[in-house]
Amino acid sequence: MLARLPAGALKNVASLKAARTTALNGARGLQGVRFASSSSSSSAFESFASSRVVLASATALTVGSVAWYANLYGTLPFIGEVHANSPAEEGLHPPHYPWSHAGLFDTFDHASIRRGYQVYREVCAACHSLDRIAWRNLVGVSHTADEVKAMAEEIEYQDGPNDEGEMFMRPGKLSDYIPSPYPNEEAARAGNGGALPPDLSLIVKARHGGADYIFALLTGYRDPPAGFEIRDGMNYNPYFPGNAISMARVLFDGLVEYDDGTPATTSQMAKDVVTFLNWAAEPEHDERKKSGLKAVILFSALTVISIYIKRFKWSVIKSRKIMYNPPAEKH
């Protein structure tokens, strides 16, 4: 029967078989190339991930992030605090008070800041400095520009030299910083029995417990319990580390007379001066919260728009159906 077929038909069958064999070999070669490229890319990724530079960079990034968080917030959320002192030496832990500016959307009570500055000026400024606050910082926060200028001009500052090379005294300006009660550290120690009164610019941030600790300390003076020995010149305060503090009680009912008529009780004066010191430690507090709220609103809107555009752009690609119709074989 094969003898009846023409020779051209046999040649066509042989050429078709050779073409199919070549196509299969080519597909296997492409598959091998694909596997080789994927294996080479995976090996390159593994070598990149295991390189010392990448590991060192990842370690540096992790350590830097932890150090940055600890610098901002003081403690880490997953590591407990370790103290060398006993709880008695640390002092009584202050209670948490409902400060009016403690909320996410709350700002400082500026009337309280004004009253707090009055308490600082009439009571605290006799011993404690406020080196980081200039007169201009009070403008628009607790006082008007004219009021601050009048307060600054009441104090004389050394300036110079003049044309003759001599220093001279001049009235204060808005750019001057609030002066310290003592010219140097030695004079401060000599005037306080050897104890150095700390600067109050950052005292709220520098003490564990922040504003709660300062308020509890100012209102926590009392007689020592039975059996507690205290040296001469020291005062008992359960919130101070060691329970003995050289600073005596300074706030008493009616000590100052507020301009707005607020009753000057001990707790009211302590609350006002702590609010003022909290503002002194964070003058950008209100602006930071306003900027943060704006950023949250802006990025939330951008996130919603980005999700919508992504779904709109990719919906056509993800929902399309690809079909392949092979060409019909010709007989």
GROMACS .gro file of N, CA and C in nm, residues 114 117 121 135-136 138-154 174 259:
model
   72
  114ARG      N    1  -0.055   8.192   8.154
  114ARG     CA    2  -0.032   8.329   8.204
  114ARG      C    3  -0.025   8.330   8.356
  117TYR      N    4   0.303   8.169   8.468
  117TYR     CA    5   0.419   8.257   8.459
  117TYR      C    6   0.422   8.354   8.577
  121ARG      N    7   0.731   8.388   8.825
  121ARG     CA    8   0.800   8.517   8.841
  121ARG      C    9   0.802   8.561   8.987
  135TRP      N   10   1.204   8.638   7.602
  135TRP     CA   11   1.084   8.717   7.622
  135TRP      C   12   0.990   8.706   7.503
  136ARG      N   13   1.046   8.694   7.384
  136ARG     CA   14   0.962   8.689   7.263
  136ARG      C   15   0.876   8.563   7.259
  138LEU      N   16   0.693   8.453   7.489
  138LEU     CA   17   0.568   8.475   7.560
  138LEU      C   18   0.466   8.550   7.477
  139VAL      N   19   0.512   8.616   7.371
  139VAL     CA   20   0.422   8.698   7.289
  139VAL      C   21   0.324   8.608   7.215
  140GLY      N   22   0.196   8.639   7.228
  140GLY     CA   23   0.094   8.561   7.162
  140GLY      C   24   0.058   8.431   7.231
  141VAL      N   25   0.126   8.398   7.338
  141VAL     CA   26   0.098   8.275   7.413
  141VAL      C   27   0.029   8.308   7.545
  142SER      N   28   0.092   8.396   7.623
  142SER     CA   29   0.035   8.434   7.752
  142SER      C   30   0.021   8.584   7.768
  143HIS      N   31   0.095   8.663   7.689
  143HIS     CA   32   0.093   8.808   7.700
  143HIS      C   33   0.095   8.870   7.560
  144THR      N   34   0.060   8.998   7.556
  144THR     CA   35   0.071   9.073   7.432
  144THR      C   36   0.213   9.124   7.415
  145ALA      N   37   0.243   9.175   7.297
  145ALA     CA   38   0.378   9.225   7.271
  145ALA      C   39   0.413   9.344   7.361
  146ASP      N   40   0.317   9.433   7.385
  146ASP     CA   41   0.343   9.549   7.471
  146ASP      C   42   0.368   9.506   7.615
  147GLU      N   43   0.293   9.408   7.663
  147GLU     CA   44   0.314   9.360   7.799
  147GLU      C   45   0.451   9.297   7.815
  148VAL      N   46   0.493   9.218   7.717
  148VAL     CA   47   0.623   9.153   7.726
  148VAL      C   48   0.735   9.256   7.716
  149LYS      N   49   0.720   9.356   7.630
  149LYS     CA   50   0.821   9.461   7.621
  149LYS      C   51   0.836   9.535   7.753
  150ALA      N   52   0.724   9.565   7.819
  150ALA     CA   53   0.730   9.634   7.948
  150ALA      C   54   0.800   9.548   8.053
  151MET      N   55   0.773   9.418   8.054
  151MET     CA   56   0.839   9.329   8.151
  151MET      C   57   0.988   9.317   8.122
  152ALA      N   58   1.025   9.311   7.995
  152ALA     CA   59   1.167   9.298   7.960
  152ALA      C   60   1.243   9.425   7.994
  153GLU      N   61   1.181   9.541   7.975
  153GLU     CA   62   1.251   9.667   8.002
  153GLU      C   63   1.272   9.691   8.151
  154GLU      N   64   1.203   9.618   8.236
  154GLU     CA   65   1.224   9.633   8.380
  154GLU      C   66   1.358   9.575   8.424
  174LEU      N   67   1.294   9.211   7.349
  174LEU     CA   68   1.221   9.086   7.326
  174LEU      C   69   1.315   8.971   7.291
  259ASP      N   70  -0.443   8.818   8.834
  259ASP     CA   71  -0.505   8.934   8.769
  259ASP      C   72  -0.649   8.905   8.728
   0.00000   0.00000   0.00000
